[in-house]
PDB file of C-alpha atoms in Angstrom:
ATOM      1  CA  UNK A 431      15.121   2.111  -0.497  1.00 93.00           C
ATOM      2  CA  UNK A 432      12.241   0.660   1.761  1.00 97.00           C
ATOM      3  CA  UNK A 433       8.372   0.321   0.748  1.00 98.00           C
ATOM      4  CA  UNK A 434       4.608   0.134   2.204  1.00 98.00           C
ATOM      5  CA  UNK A 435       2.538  -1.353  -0.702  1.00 98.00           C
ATOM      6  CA  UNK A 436      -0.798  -0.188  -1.280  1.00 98.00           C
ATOM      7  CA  UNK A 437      -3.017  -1.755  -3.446  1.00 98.00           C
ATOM      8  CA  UNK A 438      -2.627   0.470  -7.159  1.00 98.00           C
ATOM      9  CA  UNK A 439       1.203  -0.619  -7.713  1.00 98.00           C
ATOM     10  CA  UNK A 440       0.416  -4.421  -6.880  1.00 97.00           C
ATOM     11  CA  UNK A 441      -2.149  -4.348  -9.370  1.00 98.00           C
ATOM     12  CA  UNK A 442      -0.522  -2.284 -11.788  1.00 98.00           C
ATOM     13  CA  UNK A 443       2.598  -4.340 -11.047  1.00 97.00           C
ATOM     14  CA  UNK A 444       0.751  -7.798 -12.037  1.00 96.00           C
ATOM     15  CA  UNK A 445      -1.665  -6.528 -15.119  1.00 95.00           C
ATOM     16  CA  UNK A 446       0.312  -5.740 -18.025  1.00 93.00           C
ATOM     17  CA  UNK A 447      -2.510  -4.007 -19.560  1.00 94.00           C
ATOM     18  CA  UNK A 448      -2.707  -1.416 -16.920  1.00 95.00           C
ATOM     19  CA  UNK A 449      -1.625   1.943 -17.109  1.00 96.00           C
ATOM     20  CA  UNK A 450       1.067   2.200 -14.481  1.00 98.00           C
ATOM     21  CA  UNK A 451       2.146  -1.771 -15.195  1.00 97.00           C
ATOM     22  CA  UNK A 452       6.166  -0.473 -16.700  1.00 97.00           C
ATOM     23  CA  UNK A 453       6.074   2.407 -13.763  1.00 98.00           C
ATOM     24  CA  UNK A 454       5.151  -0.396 -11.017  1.00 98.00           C
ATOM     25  CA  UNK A 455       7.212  -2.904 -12.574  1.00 97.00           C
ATOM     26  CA  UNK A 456      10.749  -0.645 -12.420  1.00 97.00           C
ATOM     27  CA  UNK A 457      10.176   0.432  -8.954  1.00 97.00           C
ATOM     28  CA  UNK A 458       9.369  -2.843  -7.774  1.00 95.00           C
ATOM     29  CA  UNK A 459      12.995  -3.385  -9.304  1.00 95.00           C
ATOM     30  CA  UNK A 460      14.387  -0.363  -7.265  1.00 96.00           C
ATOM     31  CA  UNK A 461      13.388  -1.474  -3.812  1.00 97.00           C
ATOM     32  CA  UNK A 462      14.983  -3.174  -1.122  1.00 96.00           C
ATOM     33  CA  UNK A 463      12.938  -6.547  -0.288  1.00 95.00           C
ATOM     34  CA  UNK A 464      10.919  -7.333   1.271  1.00 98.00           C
ATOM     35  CA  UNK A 465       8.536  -4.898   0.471  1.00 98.00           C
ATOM     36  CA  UNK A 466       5.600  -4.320   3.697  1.00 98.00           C
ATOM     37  CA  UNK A 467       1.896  -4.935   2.791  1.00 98.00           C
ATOM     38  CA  UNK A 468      -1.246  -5.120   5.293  1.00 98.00           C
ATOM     39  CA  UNK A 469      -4.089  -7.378   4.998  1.00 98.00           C
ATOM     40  CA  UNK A 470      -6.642  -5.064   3.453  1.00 98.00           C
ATOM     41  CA  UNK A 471      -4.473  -4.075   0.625  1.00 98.00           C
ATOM     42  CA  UNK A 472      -3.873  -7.520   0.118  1.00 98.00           C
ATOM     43  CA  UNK A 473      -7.439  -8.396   0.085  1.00 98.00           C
ATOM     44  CA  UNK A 474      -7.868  -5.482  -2.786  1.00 98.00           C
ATOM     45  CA  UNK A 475      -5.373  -6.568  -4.835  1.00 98.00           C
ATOM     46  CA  UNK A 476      -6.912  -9.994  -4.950  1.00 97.00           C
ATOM     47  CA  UNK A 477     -10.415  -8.957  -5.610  1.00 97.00           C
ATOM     48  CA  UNK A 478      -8.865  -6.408  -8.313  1.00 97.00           C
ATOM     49  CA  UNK A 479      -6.931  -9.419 -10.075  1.00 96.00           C
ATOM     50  CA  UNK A 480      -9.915 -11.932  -9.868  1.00 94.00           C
ATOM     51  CA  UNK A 481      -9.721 -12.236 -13.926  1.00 92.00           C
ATOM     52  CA  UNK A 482      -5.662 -12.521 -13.591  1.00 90.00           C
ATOM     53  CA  UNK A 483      -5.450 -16.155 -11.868  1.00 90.00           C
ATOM     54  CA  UNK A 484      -1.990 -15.805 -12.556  1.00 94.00           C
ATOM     55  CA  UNK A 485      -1.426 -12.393 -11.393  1.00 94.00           C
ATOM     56  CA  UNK A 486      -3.251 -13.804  -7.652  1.00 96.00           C
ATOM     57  CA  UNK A 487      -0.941 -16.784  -7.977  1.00 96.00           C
ATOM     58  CA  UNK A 488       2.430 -14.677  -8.178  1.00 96.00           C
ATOM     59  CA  UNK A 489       1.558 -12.507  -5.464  1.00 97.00           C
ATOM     60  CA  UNK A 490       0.956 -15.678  -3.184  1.00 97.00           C
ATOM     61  CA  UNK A 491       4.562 -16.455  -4.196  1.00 97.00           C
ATOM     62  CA  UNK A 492       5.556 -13.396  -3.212  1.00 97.00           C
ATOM     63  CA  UNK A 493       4.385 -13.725   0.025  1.00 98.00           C
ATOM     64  CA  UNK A 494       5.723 -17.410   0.493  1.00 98.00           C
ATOM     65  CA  UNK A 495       9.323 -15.752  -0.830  1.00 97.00           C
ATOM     66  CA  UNK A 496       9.349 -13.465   1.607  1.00 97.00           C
ATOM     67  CA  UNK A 497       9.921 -10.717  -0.754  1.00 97.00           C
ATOM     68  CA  UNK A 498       6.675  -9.515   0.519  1.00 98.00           C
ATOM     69  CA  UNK A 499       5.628  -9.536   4.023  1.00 98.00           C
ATOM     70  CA  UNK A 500       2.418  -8.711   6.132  1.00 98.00           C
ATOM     71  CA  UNK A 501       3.929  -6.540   8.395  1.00 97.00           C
ATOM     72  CA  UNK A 502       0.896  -5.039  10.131  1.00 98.00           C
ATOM     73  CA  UNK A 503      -1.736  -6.498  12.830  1.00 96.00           C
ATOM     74  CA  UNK A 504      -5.003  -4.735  12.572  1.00 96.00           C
ATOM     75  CA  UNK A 505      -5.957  -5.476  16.252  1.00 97.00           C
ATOM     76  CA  UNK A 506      -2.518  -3.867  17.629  1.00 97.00           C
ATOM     77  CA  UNK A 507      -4.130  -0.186  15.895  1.00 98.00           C
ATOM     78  CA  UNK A 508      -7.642  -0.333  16.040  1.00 98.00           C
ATOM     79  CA  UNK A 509      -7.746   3.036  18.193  1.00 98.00           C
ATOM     80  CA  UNK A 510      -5.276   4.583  15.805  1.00 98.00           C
ATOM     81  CA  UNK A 511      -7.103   3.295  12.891  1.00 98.00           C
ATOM     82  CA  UNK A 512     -10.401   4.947  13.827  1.00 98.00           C
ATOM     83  CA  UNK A 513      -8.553   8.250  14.409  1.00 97.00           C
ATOM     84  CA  UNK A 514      -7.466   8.105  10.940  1.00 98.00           C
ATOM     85  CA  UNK A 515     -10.939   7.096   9.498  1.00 98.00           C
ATOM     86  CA  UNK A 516     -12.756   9.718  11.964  1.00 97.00           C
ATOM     87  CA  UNK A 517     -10.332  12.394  10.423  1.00 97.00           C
ATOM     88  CA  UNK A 518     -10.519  11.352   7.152  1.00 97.00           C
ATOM     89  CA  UNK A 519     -14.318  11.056   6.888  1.00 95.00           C
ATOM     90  CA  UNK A 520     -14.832  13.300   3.999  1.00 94.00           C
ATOM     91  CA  UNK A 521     -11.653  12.304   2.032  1.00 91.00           C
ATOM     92  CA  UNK A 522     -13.314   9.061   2.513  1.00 90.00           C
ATOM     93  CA  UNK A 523     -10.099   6.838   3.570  1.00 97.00           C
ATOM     94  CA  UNK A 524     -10.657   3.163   3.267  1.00 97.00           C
ATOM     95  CA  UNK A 525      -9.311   0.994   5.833  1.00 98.00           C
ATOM     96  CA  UNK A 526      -6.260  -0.208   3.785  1.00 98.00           C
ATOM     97  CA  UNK A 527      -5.276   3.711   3.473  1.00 98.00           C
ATOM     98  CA  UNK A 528      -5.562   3.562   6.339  1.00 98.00           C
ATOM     99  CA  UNK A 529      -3.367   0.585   7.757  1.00 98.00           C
ATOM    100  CA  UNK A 530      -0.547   2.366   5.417  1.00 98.00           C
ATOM    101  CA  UNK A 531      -1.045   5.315   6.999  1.00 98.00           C
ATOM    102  CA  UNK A 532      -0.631   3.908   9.992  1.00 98.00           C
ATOM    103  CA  UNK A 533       2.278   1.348   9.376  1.00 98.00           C
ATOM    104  CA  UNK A 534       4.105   4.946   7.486  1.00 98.00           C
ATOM    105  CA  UNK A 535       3.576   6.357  11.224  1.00 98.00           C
ATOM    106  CA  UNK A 536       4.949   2.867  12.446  1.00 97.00           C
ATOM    107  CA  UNK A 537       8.076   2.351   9.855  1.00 98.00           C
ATOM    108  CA  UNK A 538       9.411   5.915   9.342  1.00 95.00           C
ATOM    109  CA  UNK A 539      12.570   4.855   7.139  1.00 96.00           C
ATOM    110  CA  UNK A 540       9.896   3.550   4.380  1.00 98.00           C
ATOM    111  CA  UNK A 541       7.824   5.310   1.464  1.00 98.00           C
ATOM    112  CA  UNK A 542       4.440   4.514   0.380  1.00 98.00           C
ATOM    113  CA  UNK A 543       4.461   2.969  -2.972  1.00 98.00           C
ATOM    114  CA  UNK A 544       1.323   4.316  -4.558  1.00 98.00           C
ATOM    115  CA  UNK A 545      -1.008   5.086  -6.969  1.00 98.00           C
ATOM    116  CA  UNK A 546      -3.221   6.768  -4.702  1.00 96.00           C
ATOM    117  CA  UNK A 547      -3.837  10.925  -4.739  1.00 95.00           C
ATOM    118  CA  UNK A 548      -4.925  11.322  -1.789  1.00 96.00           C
ATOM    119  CA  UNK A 549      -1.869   9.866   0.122  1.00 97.00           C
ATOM    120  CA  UNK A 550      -0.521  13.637  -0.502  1.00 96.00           C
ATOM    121  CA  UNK A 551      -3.614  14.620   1.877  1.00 96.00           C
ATOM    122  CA  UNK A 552      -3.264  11.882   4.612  1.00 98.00           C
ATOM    123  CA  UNK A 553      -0.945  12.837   7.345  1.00 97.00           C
ATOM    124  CA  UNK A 554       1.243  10.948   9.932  1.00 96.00           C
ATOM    125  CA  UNK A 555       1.472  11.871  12.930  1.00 95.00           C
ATOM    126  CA  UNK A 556      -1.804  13.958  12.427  1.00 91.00           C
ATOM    127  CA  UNK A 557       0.625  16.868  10.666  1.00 95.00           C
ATOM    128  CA  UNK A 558       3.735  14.951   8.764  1.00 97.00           C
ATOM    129  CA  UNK A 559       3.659  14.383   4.836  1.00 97.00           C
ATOM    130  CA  UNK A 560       4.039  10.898   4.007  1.00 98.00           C
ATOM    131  CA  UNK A 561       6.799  10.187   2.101  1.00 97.00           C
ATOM    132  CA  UNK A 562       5.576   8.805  -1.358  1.00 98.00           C
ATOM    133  CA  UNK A 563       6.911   6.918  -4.459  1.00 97.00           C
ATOM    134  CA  UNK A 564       3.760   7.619  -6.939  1.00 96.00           C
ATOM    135  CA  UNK A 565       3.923   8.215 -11.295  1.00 94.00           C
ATOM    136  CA  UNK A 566       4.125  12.142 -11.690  1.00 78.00           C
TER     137      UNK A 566
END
């Protein structure tokens, strides 16, 4: 199985103390690498794990492993991004919801590894449910 990482599971998936840390941890486990990531969700996670020096180090090695992988260029979907933010207004959808929005539109064969609720709102495609892996 194929992922898009959004920014609750990495953090989860690096804090032991939080809630979802044994839920991240054994999908992590599950997945195919590498798993996909955009910039903004990386930039959360790292301001989320600012007191975890350790937990920012290991996802740089993750990234210089290749087991996870930018695999999204903000400039390429700036029109598309705006869509999603114009629709999404009153949600309100940050820009890293909505890069994985847009990269689920982009890389149908993956789920969106999430924490997130309102990824069972968002749409792709402006009408298709997203597939999601998220704690029940």
């Amino acid at each position: 199985m194929r992922a898009i990482v959004d920014t609750g599971p990495l953090v989860a998936f690096f804090d032991r103390s939080e809630r979802h840390h044994r839920w991240a941890a054994e999908r992590v486990e599950e997945l195919d690498a590498p798993l996909l990531v955009c910039e903004p969700v990386l930039t959360e996670t790292i301001y989320l794990l600012a007191r975890f020096s350790k937990g920012q180090d290991a996802l740089f090695g993750l990234l210089q492993n290749g087991a996870l992988v930018v695999a999204f260029r903000l400039e390429e979907h700036i029109a598309a991004l705006h869509r999603l933010l114009r629709k999404y207004r009153d949600t309100p959808m940050s820009l890293a919801d909505a890069c994985v929005v847009r990269m689920a539109e982009i890389h149908e064969n993956h789920s969106v590894l999430t924490l997130d609720s309102d990824f069972t709102v968002y749409r792709k495609h402006g009408r298709v449910p997203i597939t999601l892996m998220h704690p029940t």
